[in-house]
C-alpha positions in Angstrom: -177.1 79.3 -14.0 -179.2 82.4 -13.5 -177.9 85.6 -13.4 -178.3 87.3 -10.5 -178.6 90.9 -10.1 -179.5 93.7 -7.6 -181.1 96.9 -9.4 -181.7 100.4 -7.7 -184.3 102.8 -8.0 -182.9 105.0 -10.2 -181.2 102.0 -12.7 -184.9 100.3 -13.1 -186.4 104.1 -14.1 -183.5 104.8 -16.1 -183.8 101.0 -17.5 -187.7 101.5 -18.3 -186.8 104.7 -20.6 -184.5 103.3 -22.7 -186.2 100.1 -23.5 -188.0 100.3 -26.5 -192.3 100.6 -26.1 -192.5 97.5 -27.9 -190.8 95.8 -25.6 -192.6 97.6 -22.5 -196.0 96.5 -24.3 -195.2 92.7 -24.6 -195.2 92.6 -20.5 -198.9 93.2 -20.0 -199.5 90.6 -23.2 -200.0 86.8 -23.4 -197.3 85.1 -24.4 -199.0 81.6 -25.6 -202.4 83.8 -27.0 -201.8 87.6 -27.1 -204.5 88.4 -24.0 -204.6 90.6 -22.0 -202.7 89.8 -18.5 -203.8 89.7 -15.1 -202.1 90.5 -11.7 -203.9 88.7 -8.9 -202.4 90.2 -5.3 -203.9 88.0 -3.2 -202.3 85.1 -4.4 -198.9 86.4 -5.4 -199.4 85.3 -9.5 -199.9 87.1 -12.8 -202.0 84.8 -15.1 -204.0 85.5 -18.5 -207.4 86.4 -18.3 -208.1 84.5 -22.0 -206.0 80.8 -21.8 -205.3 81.2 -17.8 -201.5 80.8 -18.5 -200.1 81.3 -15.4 -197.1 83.6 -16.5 -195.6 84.5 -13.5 -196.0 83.4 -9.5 -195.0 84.0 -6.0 -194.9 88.0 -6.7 -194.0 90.5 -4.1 -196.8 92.1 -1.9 -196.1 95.8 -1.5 -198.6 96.1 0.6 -199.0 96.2 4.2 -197.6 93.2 6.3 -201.2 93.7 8.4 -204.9 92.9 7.9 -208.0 95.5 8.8 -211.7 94.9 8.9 -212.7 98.0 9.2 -211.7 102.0 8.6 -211.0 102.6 12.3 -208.6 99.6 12.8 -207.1 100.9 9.0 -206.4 104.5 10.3 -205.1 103.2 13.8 -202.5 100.8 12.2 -201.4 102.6 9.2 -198.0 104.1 9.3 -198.3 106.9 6.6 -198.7 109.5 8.3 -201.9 112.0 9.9 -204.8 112.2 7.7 -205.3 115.8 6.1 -207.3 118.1 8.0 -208.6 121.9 7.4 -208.1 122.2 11.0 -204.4 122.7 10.1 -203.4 125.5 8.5 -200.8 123.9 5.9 -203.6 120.8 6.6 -201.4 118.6 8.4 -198.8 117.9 5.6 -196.0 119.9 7.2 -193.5 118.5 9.8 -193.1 118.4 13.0 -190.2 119.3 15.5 -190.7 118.0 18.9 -190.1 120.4 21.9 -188.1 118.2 23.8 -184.6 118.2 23.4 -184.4 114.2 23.6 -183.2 111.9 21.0 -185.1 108.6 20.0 -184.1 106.6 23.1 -185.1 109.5 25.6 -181.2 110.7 26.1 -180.8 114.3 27.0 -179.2 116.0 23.7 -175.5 117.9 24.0 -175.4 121.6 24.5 -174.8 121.4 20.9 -177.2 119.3 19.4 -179.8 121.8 21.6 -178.4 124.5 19.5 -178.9 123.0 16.0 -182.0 121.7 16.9 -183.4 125.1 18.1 -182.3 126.0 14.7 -184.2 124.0 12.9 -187.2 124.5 15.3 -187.1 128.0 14.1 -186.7 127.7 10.0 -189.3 124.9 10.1 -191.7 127.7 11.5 -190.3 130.3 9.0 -190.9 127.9 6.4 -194.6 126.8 7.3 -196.0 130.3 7.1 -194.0 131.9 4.2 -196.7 134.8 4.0 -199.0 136.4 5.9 -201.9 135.0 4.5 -201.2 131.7 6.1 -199.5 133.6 9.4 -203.5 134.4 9.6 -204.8 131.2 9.2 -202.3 129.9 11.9 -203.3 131.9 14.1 -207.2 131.7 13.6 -207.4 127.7 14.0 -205.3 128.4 16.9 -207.6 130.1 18.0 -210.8 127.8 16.7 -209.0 125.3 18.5 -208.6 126.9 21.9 -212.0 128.2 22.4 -213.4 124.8 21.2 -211.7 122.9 23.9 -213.0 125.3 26.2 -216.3 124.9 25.5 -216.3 121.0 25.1 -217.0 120.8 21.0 -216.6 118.1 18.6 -213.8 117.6 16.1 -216.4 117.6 13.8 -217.6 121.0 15.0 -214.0 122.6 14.6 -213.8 121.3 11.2 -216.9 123.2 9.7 -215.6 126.2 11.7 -212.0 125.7 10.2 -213.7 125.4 6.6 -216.2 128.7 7.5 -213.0 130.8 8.7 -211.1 130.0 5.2 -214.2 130.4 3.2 -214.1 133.9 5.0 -210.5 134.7 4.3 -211.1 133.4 0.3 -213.6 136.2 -0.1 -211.6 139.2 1.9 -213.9 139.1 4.8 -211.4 140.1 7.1 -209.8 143.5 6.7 -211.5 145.8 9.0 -212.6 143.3 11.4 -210.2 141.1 14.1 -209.2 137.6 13.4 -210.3 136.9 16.7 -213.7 137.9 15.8 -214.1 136.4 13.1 -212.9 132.9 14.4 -215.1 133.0 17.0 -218.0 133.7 14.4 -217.1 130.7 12.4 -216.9 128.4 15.8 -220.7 129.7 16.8 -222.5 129.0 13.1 -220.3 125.5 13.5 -221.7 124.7 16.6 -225.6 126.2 15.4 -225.1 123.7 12.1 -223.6 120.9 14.2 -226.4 121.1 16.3 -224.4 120.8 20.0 -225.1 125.6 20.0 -223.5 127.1 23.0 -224.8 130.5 24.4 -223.5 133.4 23.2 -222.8 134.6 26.9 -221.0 131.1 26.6 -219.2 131.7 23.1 -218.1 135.1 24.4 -216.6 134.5 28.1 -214.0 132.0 25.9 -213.2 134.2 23.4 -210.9 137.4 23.2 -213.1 140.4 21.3 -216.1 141.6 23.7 -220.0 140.6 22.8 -220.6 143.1 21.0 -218.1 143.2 18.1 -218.7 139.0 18.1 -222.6 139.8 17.6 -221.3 142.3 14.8 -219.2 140.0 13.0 -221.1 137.0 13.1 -224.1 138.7 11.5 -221.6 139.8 8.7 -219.9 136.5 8.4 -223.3 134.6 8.4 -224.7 136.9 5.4 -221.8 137.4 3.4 -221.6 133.6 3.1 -224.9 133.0 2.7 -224.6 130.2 5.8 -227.6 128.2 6.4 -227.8 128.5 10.0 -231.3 127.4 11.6 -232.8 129.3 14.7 -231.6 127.2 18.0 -233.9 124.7 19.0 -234.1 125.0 22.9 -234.5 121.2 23.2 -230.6 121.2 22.8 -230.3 122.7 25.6 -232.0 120.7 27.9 -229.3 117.4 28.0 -226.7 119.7 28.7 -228.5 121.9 31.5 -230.3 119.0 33.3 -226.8 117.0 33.3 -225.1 119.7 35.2 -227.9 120.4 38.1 -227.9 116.1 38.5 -231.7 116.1 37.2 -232.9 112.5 37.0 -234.0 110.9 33.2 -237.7 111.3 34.1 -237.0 115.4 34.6 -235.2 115.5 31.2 -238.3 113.8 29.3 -240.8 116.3 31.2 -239.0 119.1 29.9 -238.7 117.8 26.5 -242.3 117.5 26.3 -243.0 121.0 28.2 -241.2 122.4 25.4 -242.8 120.2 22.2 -245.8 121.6 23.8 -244.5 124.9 23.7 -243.6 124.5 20.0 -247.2 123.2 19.5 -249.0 126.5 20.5 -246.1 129.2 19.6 -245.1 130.2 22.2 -241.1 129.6 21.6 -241.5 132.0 18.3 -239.7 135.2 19.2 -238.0 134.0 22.5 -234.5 133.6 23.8 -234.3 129.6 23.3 -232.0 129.4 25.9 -234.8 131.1 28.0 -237.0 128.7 27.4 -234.7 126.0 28.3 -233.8 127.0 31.1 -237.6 127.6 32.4 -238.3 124.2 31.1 -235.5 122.7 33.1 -236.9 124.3 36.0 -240.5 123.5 35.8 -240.0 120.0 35.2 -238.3 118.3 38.5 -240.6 120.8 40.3 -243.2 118.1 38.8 -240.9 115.4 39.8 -240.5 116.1 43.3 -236.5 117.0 42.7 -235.2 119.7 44.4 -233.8 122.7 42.6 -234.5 126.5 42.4 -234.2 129.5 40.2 -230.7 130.0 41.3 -228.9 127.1 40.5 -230.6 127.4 36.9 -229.6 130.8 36.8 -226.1 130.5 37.3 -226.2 127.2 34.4 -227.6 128.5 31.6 -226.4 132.7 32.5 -230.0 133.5 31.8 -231.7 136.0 34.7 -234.2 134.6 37.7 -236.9 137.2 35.9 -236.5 135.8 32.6 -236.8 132.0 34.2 -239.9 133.3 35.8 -242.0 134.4 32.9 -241.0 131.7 30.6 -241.8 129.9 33.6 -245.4 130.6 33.7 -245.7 130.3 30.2 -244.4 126.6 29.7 -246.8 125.6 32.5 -250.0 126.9 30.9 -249.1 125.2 27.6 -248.3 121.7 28.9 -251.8 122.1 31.0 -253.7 122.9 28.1 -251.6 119.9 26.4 -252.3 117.9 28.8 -256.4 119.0 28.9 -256.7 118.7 25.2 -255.1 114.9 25.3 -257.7 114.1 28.2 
């Protein structure tokens, strides 16, 4: 008759320490040839990798009681938890305490349980920013966050700019400037790296320090730590402006290719890129036979009527000359 027997945690750890190693060693060991033993999860047995001797079958599966194909189905059906992110202060590992004073089956909680709850609503918070070095970095990715939603950015966008703003705070780039400004830094170089740049008329009307001290800071920020950020191209503009005024896919190419021809002769070097854009965006459904004027750009890309004009004028030349040295 076998003896039966149901063992705890805490008896099987206390049970492993005093057996002798010997005796621990023998486990992973053949015991018909003395190799070396092999757990195969798939098929629930343990077998030697020398003779095959099957030493042990039907084994538990400790893993999960579903199957994935790829890393997206993986993350949605795991049950462990957020993955860590730097867009998190304490990087996601902390817990959460939901506003709503409901229990798990949507009940209204007693005036009581409200109380305590509150409670331990406020000591979590105590306890997730013990100094004020992480009170800071709450407050910045707050931030981060915010303006990033307002401008329509990636995830992948406030990631590098939640990585920039602690690379900032490592180094003591922030006493004598605002957290605010320097935030807002990080988000712009994020968004220049990622390659989706907003204006900095754009960057500015979202965030809460004036253009100035946000110019100021984010020349700072950008030498201090030594960030590779290249000059804006003005072709990523052009989706984003030609979407808004309804241009037609035929408009978008022709002002692509106004401003490759621009970039051919040099013209772009030394020009607001969102300038050029703009003009570009302009030109081209004027070649298309769409309607739009100076003013609805204008008001798009924040850029002046003058400033559309010249750049105007300039694009125009350089696609006819393009155009004449093709033919």
């Amino acid at each position: 008759m076998t003896d039966t027997r149901v063992w705890t945690s805490s008896d099987s750890a206390v049970g492993e320490r005093e057996r002798p190693a010997s005796e621990r060693a023998q486990e992973h060991v053949c015991p018909e040839c003395g190799g070396t033993l092999v757990t195969d999860e798939e098929h629930g047995e343990t077998a030697c990798s020398d003779c095959g001797l099957v030493v042990e079958e039907d084994g538990i599966d400790h893993g999960p009681e579903w199957r994935a194909f790829d890393s997206r189905e993986r993350d949605r059906k795991a049950r462990v938890g957020s993955p860590t992110t730097k867009m998190m202060h304490d990087k996601g590992l902390s817990t959460t305490i939901d506003w709503q004073n409901k229990d798990a089956y949507g009940k209204a909680l007693s005036a009581t349980q409200r109380r305590k709850m509150q409670r331990l609503r406020t000591w979590n918070r105590r306890f997730q920013t013990s100094d004020h070095q992480e009170r800071n970095l709450r407050q910045a990715l707050g931030e981060i966050d915010r303006m990033a939603s307002a401008l329509g950015l990636p995830e992948t966008v406030r990631e590098t700019a939640s990585v920039i703003y602690r690379r900032a705070l490592e180094d003591a780039l922030l006493p004598g400037r605002s957290i605010e400004g320097v935030a807002t830094s990080a988000l712009y170089a994020a968004a220049r790296q990622a390659g989706v740049p907003r204006t900095i008329d754009e960057v500015a009307r979202v965030s809460r320090v004036d253009e100035e001290e946000f110019k100021r800071t984010y020349r700072y920020v950008v030498r201090e730590l030594n960030l590779e950020v290249a000059p804006a191209d003005p072709v990523s503009y052009v989706t984003r402006f030609a979407s808004e005024l309804g241009l037609s896919d035929e408009a978008d190419r022709l002002a692509r290719e106004m401003l490759d021809a621009a970039k051919e002769r040099g013209i772009h070097s030394g020009k607001n890129p969102v300038g050029l854009a703009a003009a570009a965006v302009y030109a081209a459904p004027l070649l298309t036979d769409e309607s739009v004027t100076q003013g609805q750009v204008s008001e798009v890309a924040d850029i002046s009527e003058v400033t559309i004009r010249n750049r105007y004028r300039e694009l125009l030349a350089a696609y006819e000359e393009a155009g004449a040295a093709v033919a």
